[in-house]
């Protein structure tokens, strides 16, 4: 085995625990196994970086600051039920960042490994759909309202694995001048989407094409500041003003659904009521973490808000929202005039837009496109050196 292949295998070994399939979180043994693996990966990577005396990038320290702030707020508010999930996500993203730090001159190899894992999981999930039409775990076994569980979770969770698959496929297709990367990813993503009729993912693919078209046609560069402002404006328009009500007929004709986004609007309203009843200190600092992010009373039970903005602002307050935006800006602030980089930024932009109806950034793989985009400078530096 060549040195390059040994390195790729090591990267694969280190990233597998980070990209854990959602189904594994339903099996206690696998939860403990992957927790142990992530701890072991972190210990290895952090030790190797300390021994090498290399400086770790600001992204890692900012991530730790953001997560530490969430922990302090939760402890102060006496919220302990979400600490296990907090630790798990903190560790997984830390590991992903440290992989890029440890293998600084192997950016393309890391991208290829992420591409391989994400597309393999999409393929396995597609096979599971055909083998188990009612889900590997049927909804009747655990929660009638949640939906059938496949390898990547319920159908609305399939999208999370599509983000790293598409971002790496676009990079490799452009930089390697090989369209087969994006063709394979597109086929697997679309097959998963249409097999289960995932409305959010369908909208996502349309938005992706629109954003790419605008980038090519008008030569518009999506900067970090523009993306954050666009995301915040969307929250105001859709969550608070509810501009979608003006297009109710379109939603019915195009998606056979009303403008409530499958009743998400009513959940948003319940979450907004919680914010209105919060005091100033909680609005600034947040209420703390909740298990599964379920803090919204709706329809006789507790729900997650189905909106990333509402999730952050309620749990972590204005300060937490500010830290989140700083991390996003840091990842997307590069000024590279390269088509591959622009495509990666577009995928990050897309994931933020789709978080209008889902809480994506409580899932590790949804951060991967941002981390890949942040470390793009390593790839460019290597190209310049060569």
Short mmCIF file of C-alpha atoms in Angstrom, two decimals:
data_model
loop_
_atom_site.label_atom_id
_atom_site.label_comp_id
_atom_site.label_asym_id
_atom_site.label_seq_id
_atom_site.Cartn_x
_atom_site.Cartn_y
_atom_site.Cartn_z
CA UNK A 1 0.00 0.00 0.00
CA UNK A 2 1.43 3.37 -1.04
CA UNK A 3 1.91 6.27 1.36
CA UNK A 4 -0.97 8.18 -0.28
CA UNK A 5 -3.36 5.25 0.10
CA UNK A 6 -2.35 4.73 3.73
CA UNK A 7 -3.07 8.38 4.38
CA UNK A 8 -6.46 8.16 2.64
CA UNK A 9 -7.35 5.10 4.69
CA UNK A 10 -6.38 6.90 7.90
CA UNK A 11 -8.51 9.92 6.93
CA UNK A 12 -11.39 7.54 6.19
CA UNK A 13 -11.02 5.91 9.59
CA UNK A 14 -11.04 9.28 11.33
CA UNK A 15 -14.05 10.69 9.46
CA UNK A 16 -16.39 7.67 9.63
CA UNK A 17 -17.41 8.41 13.26
CA UNK A 18 -18.15 12.04 12.29
CA UNK A 19 -20.56 10.99 9.52
CA UNK A 20 -22.59 8.56 11.62
CA UNK A 21 -25.86 7.45 9.95
CA UNK A 22 -28.93 8.65 11.82
CA UNK A 23 -30.23 5.11 12.26
CA UNK A 24 -27.28 4.30 14.52
CA UNK A 25 -28.53 6.85 17.06
CA UNK A 26 -31.52 4.56 17.66
CA UNK A 27 -29.33 1.65 18.81
CA UNK A 28 -27.79 2.06 22.29
CA UNK A 29 -24.74 -0.10 21.56
CA UNK A 30 -23.89 1.90 18.43
CA UNK A 31 -24.40 5.20 20.28
CA UNK A 32 -21.82 4.16 22.88
CA UNK A 33 -19.51 2.76 20.20
CA UNK A 34 -19.52 5.92 18.10
CA UNK A 35 -19.15 8.06 21.22
CA UNK A 36 -16.03 6.09 22.15
CA UNK A 37 -14.71 6.32 18.57
CA UNK A 38 -15.18 10.10 18.47
CA UNK A 39 -13.41 10.50 21.81
CA UNK A 40 -10.55 8.32 20.55
CA UNK A 41 -10.33 10.28 17.30
CA UNK A 42 -10.23 13.59 19.16
CA UNK A 43 -7.53 12.33 21.53
CA UNK A 44 -5.40 11.11 18.61
CA UNK A 45 -5.78 14.25 16.48
CA UNK A 46 -5.28 16.72 19.31
CA UNK A 47 -2.23 14.85 20.58
CA UNK A 48 -0.67 14.70 17.11
CA UNK A 49 -1.22 18.42 16.58
CA UNK A 50 0.27 19.27 19.97
CA UNK A 51 3.34 17.13 19.25
CA UNK A 52 3.76 18.73 15.84
CA UNK A 53 3.56 22.20 17.43
CA UNK A 54 1.49 23.45 14.52
CA UNK A 55 -0.84 26.37 15.09
CA UNK A 56 -4.51 25.42 15.02
CA UNK A 57 -6.72 27.76 13.02
CA UNK A 58 -9.10 30.28 14.56
CA UNK A 59 -12.10 28.25 13.36
CA UNK A 60 -11.42 25.56 15.95
CA UNK A 61 -11.15 28.07 18.81
CA UNK A 62 -14.24 29.95 17.68
CA UNK A 63 -16.18 26.68 17.48
CA UNK A 64 -15.11 25.74 21.01
CA UNK A 65 -16.04 29.24 22.24
CA UNK A 66 -19.50 28.96 20.68
CA UNK A 67 -20.14 25.54 22.17
CA UNK A 68 -18.71 26.53 25.58
CA UNK A 69 -21.07 29.50 25.66
CA UNK A 70 -24.01 27.17 25.01
CA UNK A 71 -22.86 24.93 27.85
CA UNK A 72 -22.56 27.81 30.33
CA UNK A 73 -26.02 29.14 29.44
CA UNK A 74 -27.56 25.67 29.85
CA UNK A 75 -25.93 25.07 33.22
CA UNK A 76 -26.94 28.54 34.43
CA UNK A 77 -30.56 27.84 33.44
CA UNK A 78 -30.51 24.35 34.96
CA UNK A 79 -31.00 22.64 31.58
CA UNK A 80 -29.18 19.31 31.65
CA UNK A 81 -31.24 17.09 29.35
CA UNK A 82 -29.51 18.29 26.18
CA UNK A 83 -25.92 18.04 27.42
CA UNK A 84 -25.24 14.60 25.97
CA UNK A 85 -26.20 15.75 22.48
CA UNK A 86 -24.24 18.96 23.02
CA UNK A 87 -21.10 17.01 23.81
CA UNK A 88 -21.57 14.63 20.89
CA UNK A 89 -21.95 17.39 18.29
CA UNK A 90 -19.14 19.45 19.80
CA UNK A 91 -16.80 16.48 19.56
CA UNK A 92 -17.80 15.49 16.02
CA UNK A 93 -17.29 18.94 14.51
CA UNK A 94 -14.05 19.39 16.46
CA UNK A 95 -12.82 16.14 14.95
CA UNK A 96 -13.75 17.22 11.43
CA UNK A 97 -11.88 20.51 11.86
CA UNK A 98 -8.85 18.74 13.34
CA UNK A 99 -8.71 16.30 10.41
CA UNK A 100 -8.24 19.27 8.07
CA UNK A 101 -5.65 20.68 10.48
CA UNK A 102 -3.72 17.40 10.78
CA UNK A 103 -3.64 16.68 7.03
CA UNK A 104 -3.01 20.22 5.84
CA UNK A 105 -1.45 19.20 2.54
CA UNK A 106 -4.04 16.55 1.69
CA UNK A 107 -7.13 18.69 1.11
CA UNK A 108 -8.18 16.83 -2.03
CA UNK A 109 -7.82 13.49 -0.28
CA UNK A 110 -10.08 14.64 2.56
CA UNK A 111 -12.65 15.87 0.02
CA UNK A 112 -12.54 12.53 -1.80
CA UNK A 113 -13.07 10.63 1.47
CA UNK A 114 -16.07 12.80 2.40
CA UNK A 115 -17.44 12.30 -1.10
CA UNK A 116 -17.02 8.52 -0.80
CA UNK A 117 -18.64 8.22 2.64
CA UNK A 118 -21.60 10.50 1.92
CA UNK A 119 -22.45 8.91 -1.43
CA UNK A 120 -22.01 5.40 -0.06
CA UNK A 121 -24.48 6.21 2.71
CA UNK A 122 -26.93 7.70 0.19
CA UNK A 123 -26.64 4.50 -1.87
CA UNK A 124 -27.19 2.29 1.19
CA UNK A 125 -30.16 4.44 2.20
CA UNK A 126 -31.66 4.05 -1.26
CA UNK A 127 -31.26 0.27 -1.04
CA UNK A 128 -32.92 0.36 2.40
CA UNK A 129 -35.89 2.22 0.91
CA UNK A 130 -36.45 -0.58 -1.60
CA UNK A 131 -35.85 -3.39 0.90
CA UNK A 132 -37.92 -1.81 3.69
CA UNK A 133 -40.65 0.36 2.11
CA UNK A 134 -42.17 1.04 5.55
CA UNK A 135 -38.79 1.85 7.05
CA UNK A 136 -36.11 -0.17 8.84
CA UNK A 137 -37.91 1.03 11.96
CA UNK A 138 -41.59 1.67 11.32
CA UNK A 139 -43.09 4.81 12.84
CA UNK A 140 -45.58 2.74 14.84
CA UNK A 141 -42.70 1.30 16.90
CA UNK A 142 -41.56 4.59 18.42
CA UNK A 143 -43.49 7.70 17.39
CA UNK A 144 -46.46 7.81 15.04
CA UNK A 145 -45.85 11.47 14.19
CA UNK A 146 -42.19 11.13 13.27
CA UNK A 147 -42.30 8.92 10.18
CA UNK A 148 -40.57 5.71 9.14
CA UNK A 149 -36.86 5.43 9.94
CA UNK A 150 -34.31 4.50 7.27
CA UNK A 151 -30.51 4.46 7.39
CA UNK A 152 -30.34 8.27 7.25
CA UNK A 153 -33.34 8.77 9.54
CA UNK A 154 -36.83 9.88 8.61
CA UNK A 155 -37.25 11.17 5.07
CA UNK A 156 -36.80 14.85 5.93
CA UNK A 157 -33.37 13.98 7.37
CA UNK A 158 -32.08 12.52 4.09
CA UNK A 159 -31.20 16.05 2.98
CA UNK A 160 -28.50 16.43 5.62
CA UNK A 161 -26.24 13.85 3.94
CA UNK A 162 -26.85 15.45 0.53
CA UNK A 163 -25.03 18.64 1.54
CA UNK A 164 -21.55 17.04 1.91
CA UNK A 165 -22.21 14.79 -1.10
CA UNK A 166 -23.03 17.72 -3.41
CA UNK A 167 -20.36 20.12 -2.12
CA UNK A 168 -17.58 17.57 -2.59
CA UNK A 169 -18.97 16.41 -5.94
CA UNK A 170 -19.01 19.95 -7.33
CA UNK A 171 -15.45 20.59 -6.14
CA UNK A 172 -14.07 17.36 -7.60
CA UNK A 173 -15.98 17.68 -10.87
CA UNK A 174 -14.55 21.14 -11.50
CA UNK A 175 -11.02 20.73 -10.14
CA UNK A 176 -10.52 17.25 -11.59
CA UNK A 177 -12.47 18.04 -14.76
CA UNK A 178 -14.47 14.85 -14.24
CA UNK A 179 -18.25 15.18 -14.45
CA UNK A 180 -18.81 11.66 -13.17
CA UNK A 181 -18.51 12.93 -9.58
CA UNK A 182 -21.50 15.26 -9.80
CA UNK A 183 -23.46 12.84 -12.00
CA UNK A 184 -23.22 10.05 -9.43
CA UNK A 185 -24.13 12.36 -6.53
CA UNK A 186 -27.02 13.93 -8.41
CA UNK A 187 -28.47 10.52 -9.32
CA UNK A 188 -28.23 9.23 -5.75
CA UNK A 189 -29.68 12.42 -4.25
CA UNK A 190 -32.56 12.65 -6.72
CA UNK A 191 -33.35 8.94 -6.36
CA UNK A 192 -33.62 9.32 -2.57
CA UNK A 193 -35.69 12.48 -2.97
CA UNK A 194 -38.25 11.18 -5.46
CA UNK A 195 -38.57 7.74 -3.88
CA UNK A 196 -39.94 9.40 -0.74
CA UNK A 197 -41.26 12.66 -2.27
CA UNK A 198 -39.25 15.01 -0.04
CA UNK A 199 -40.64 18.49 -0.72
CA UNK A 200 -37.86 20.37 1.08
CA UNK A 201 -35.16 18.58 -0.90
CA UNK A 202 -37.00 19.18 -4.19
CA UNK A 203 -37.15 22.89 -3.39
CA UNK A 204 -33.48 22.68 -2.46
CA UNK A 205 -32.44 21.29 -5.83
CA UNK A 206 -34.44 23.94 -7.65
CA UNK A 207 -32.84 26.64 -5.49
CA UNK A 208 -29.39 25.15 -6.13
CA UNK A 209 -29.91 25.39 -9.89
CA UNK A 210 -31.22 28.95 -9.57
CA UNK A 211 -28.25 30.07 -7.45
CA UNK A 212 -25.78 28.47 -9.85
CA UNK A 213 -27.57 30.06 -12.84
CA UNK A 214 -27.42 33.51 -11.24
CA UNK A 215 -23.74 32.99 -10.47
CA UNK A 216 -22.98 32.12 -14.09
CA UNK A 217 -25.37 34.56 -15.79
CA UNK A 218 -24.86 37.67 -13.69
CA UNK A 219 -21.41 36.71 -12.35
CA UNK A 220 -22.64 37.45 -8.81
CA UNK A 221 -20.28 36.47 -6.01
CA UNK A 222 -22.00 35.31 -2.84
CA UNK A 223 -19.97 36.80 0.01
CA UNK A 224 -20.27 35.75 3.65
CA UNK A 225 -21.90 39.04 4.66
CA UNK A 226 -24.42 38.83 1.80
CA UNK A 227 -25.34 35.24 2.69
CA UNK A 228 -25.88 36.02 6.39
CA UNK A 229 -27.99 39.09 5.58
CA UNK A 230 -30.04 37.11 3.05
CA UNK A 231 -30.62 34.37 5.63
CA UNK A 232 -31.75 36.85 8.28
CA UNK A 233 -34.03 38.67 5.81
CA UNK A 234 -35.65 35.33 4.90
CA UNK A 235 -36.43 34.75 8.58
CA UNK A 236 -38.19 38.10 8.79
CA UNK A 237 -40.13 37.61 5.55
CA UNK A 238 -41.22 33.98 6.03
CA UNK A 239 -41.29 33.42 9.80
CA UNK A 240 -42.51 36.77 11.08
CA UNK A 241 -44.24 38.54 8.16
CA UNK A 242 -45.30 35.25 6.49
CA UNK A 243 -44.92 36.43 2.93
CA UNK A 244 -45.62 32.89 1.73
CA UNK A 245 -49.35 33.47 2.33
CA UNK A 246 -49.39 35.63 -0.79
CA UNK A 247 -48.33 32.58 -2.82
CA UNK A 248 -50.70 30.03 -1.25
CA UNK A 249 -52.14 28.95 -4.63
CA UNK A 250 -48.65 28.30 -6.01
CA UNK A 251 -47.77 25.97 -3.12
CA UNK A 252 -50.95 23.99 -3.63
CA UNK A 253 -50.40 23.58 -7.37
CA UNK A 254 -46.65 22.96 -7.29
CA UNK A 255 -46.26 20.85 -4.13
CA UNK A 256 -49.85 19.87 -3.24
CA UNK A 257 -49.33 21.56 0.14
CA UNK A 258 -50.62 24.74 1.71
CA UNK A 259 -48.50 27.76 2.61
CA UNK A 260 -48.10 26.55 6.20
CA UNK A 261 -45.14 24.36 5.13
CA UNK A 262 -46.74 21.18 6.54
CA UNK A 263 -47.97 23.05 9.66
CA UNK A 264 -44.51 24.45 10.40
CA UNK A 265 -45.94 27.98 10.44
CA UNK A 266 -48.08 27.07 13.46
CA UNK A 267 -45.03 25.69 15.25
CA UNK A 268 -43.17 28.91 14.44
CA UNK A 269 -46.03 30.92 15.92
CA UNK A 270 -45.84 28.87 19.12
CA UNK A 271 -42.07 29.44 19.28
CA UNK A 272 -42.50 33.18 18.65
CA UNK A 273 -44.99 33.31 21.53
CA UNK A 274 -42.30 31.82 23.78
CA UNK A 275 -39.89 34.54 22.68
CA UNK A 276 -42.45 37.26 23.34
CA UNK A 277 -42.95 35.95 26.87
CA UNK A 278 -39.21 35.80 27.57
CA UNK A 279 -37.50 38.46 29.67
CA UNK A 280 -34.66 40.59 28.31
CA UNK A 281 -31.90 38.49 29.90
CA UNK A 282 -33.17 35.29 28.28
CA UNK A 283 -33.50 37.01 24.93
CA UNK A 284 -29.90 38.14 25.16
CA UNK A 285 -28.31 35.01 26.64
CA UNK A 286 -30.84 32.26 25.83
CA UNK A 287 -32.76 29.63 27.78
CA UNK A 288 -30.27 26.79 27.38
CA UNK A 289 -30.29 23.46 25.57
CA UNK A 290 -33.21 21.07 25.28
CA UNK A 291 -33.06 17.40 24.32
CA UNK A 292 -33.66 17.05 20.58
CA UNK A 293 -34.18 20.83 20.60
CA UNK A 294 -37.80 20.17 21.60
CA UNK A 295 -38.98 23.23 23.49
CA UNK A 296 -42.09 24.29 21.54
CA UNK A 297 -45.45 23.17 22.99
CA UNK A 298 -47.62 22.22 20.04
CA UNK A 299 -50.46 19.78 19.46
CA UNK A 300 -50.22 18.22 22.91
CA UNK A 301 -46.46 17.53 22.91
CA UNK A 302 -43.07 19.25 22.70
CA UNK A 303 -41.64 19.92 19.25
CA UNK A 304 -38.47 21.32 17.80
CA UNK A 305 -39.12 24.71 16.13
CA UNK A 306 -38.41 23.48 12.58
CA UNK A 307 -36.40 26.65 12.03
CA UNK A 308 -32.71 27.21 12.71
CA UNK A 309 -33.06 30.89 13.58
CA UNK A 310 -35.77 30.27 16.18
CA UNK A 311 -33.78 27.37 17.62
CA UNK A 312 -30.66 29.50 18.09
CA UNK A 313 -32.35 32.65 19.34
CA UNK A 314 -34.42 30.79 21.95
CA UNK A 315 -31.73 28.42 23.21
CA UNK A 316 -28.66 30.64 22.88
CA UNK A 317 -30.06 34.17 22.69
CA UNK A 318 -28.79 37.10 20.65
CA UNK A 319 -25.21 36.39 21.72
CA UNK A 320 -25.46 32.79 20.49
CA UNK A 321 -26.93 34.00 17.19
CA UNK A 322 -24.05 36.46 16.82
CA UNK A 323 -21.46 33.71 17.41
CA UNK A 324 -23.22 31.44 14.91
CA UNK A 325 -23.15 34.20 12.27
CA UNK A 326 -19.47 34.88 12.96
CA UNK A 327 -18.62 31.21 12.33
CA UNK A 328 -20.62 31.21 9.09
CA UNK A 329 -18.95 34.45 7.98
CA UNK A 330 -15.49 33.10 8.84
CA UNK A 331 -16.08 29.98 6.74
CA UNK A 332 -17.35 31.95 3.74
CA UNK A 333 -15.14 35.03 3.82
CA UNK A 334 -12.59 33.74 1.30
CA UNK A 335 -12.01 35.92 -1.77
CA UNK A 336 -11.07 33.15 -4.19
CA UNK A 337 -12.13 33.81 -7.78
CA UNK A 338 -12.41 30.12 -8.56
CA UNK A 339 -15.48 28.36 -9.89
CA UNK A 340 -15.03 25.39 -7.54
CA UNK A 341 -14.91 27.69 -4.51
CA UNK A 342 -17.99 29.60 -5.67
CA UNK A 343 -19.94 26.34 -6.03
CA UNK A 344 -18.99 25.32 -2.49
CA UNK A 345 -20.18 28.68 -1.15
CA UNK A 346 -23.47 28.23 -3.01
CA UNK A 347 -24.08 24.86 -1.29
CA UNK A 348 -23.43 26.49 2.08
CA UNK A 349 -25.84 29.29 1.15
CA UNK A 350 -28.43 26.68 0.16
CA UNK A 351 -28.16 24.81 3.47
CA UNK A 352 -28.79 28.06 5.35
CA UNK A 353 -31.82 28.87 3.20
CA UNK A 354 -33.28 25.40 3.72
CA UNK A 355 -32.78 25.73 7.47
CA UNK A 356 -35.82 28.00 7.27
CA UNK A 357 -37.95 24.86 7.73
CA UNK A 358 -35.52 22.51 9.50
CA UNK A 359 -32.98 22.63 12.34
CA UNK A 360 -30.03 21.41 10.28
CA UNK A 361 -27.07 22.62 12.31
CA UNK A 362 -27.70 20.26 15.19
CA UNK A 363 -26.49 17.56 12.78
CA UNK A 364 -22.74 17.20 12.26
CA UNK A 365 -22.74 16.56 8.51
CA UNK A 366 -24.50 19.89 7.86
CA UNK A 367 -21.38 21.70 9.08
CA UNK A 368 -19.08 19.79 6.72
CA UNK A 369 -19.67 22.03 3.63
CA UNK A 370 -18.72 25.08 5.70
CA UNK A 371 -15.57 23.42 7.04
CA UNK A 372 -14.60 22.30 3.52
CA UNK A 373 -15.12 25.84 2.26
CA UNK A 374 -13.12 27.37 5.12
CA UNK A 375 -10.10 25.17 4.41
CA UNK A 376 -10.17 25.82 0.68
CA UNK A 377 -7.19 28.16 1.22
CA UNK A 378 -5.08 25.09 2.07
CA UNK A 379 -5.84 23.68 -1.36
CA UNK A 380 -4.96 26.96 -3.09
CA UNK A 381 -1.77 27.32 -1.06
CA UNK A 382 -0.68 23.84 -2.07
CA UNK A 383 -1.37 24.65 -5.73
CA UNK A 384 0.76 27.80 -5.47
CA UNK A 385 3.62 25.94 -3.78
CA UNK A 386 3.60 23.29 -6.50
#
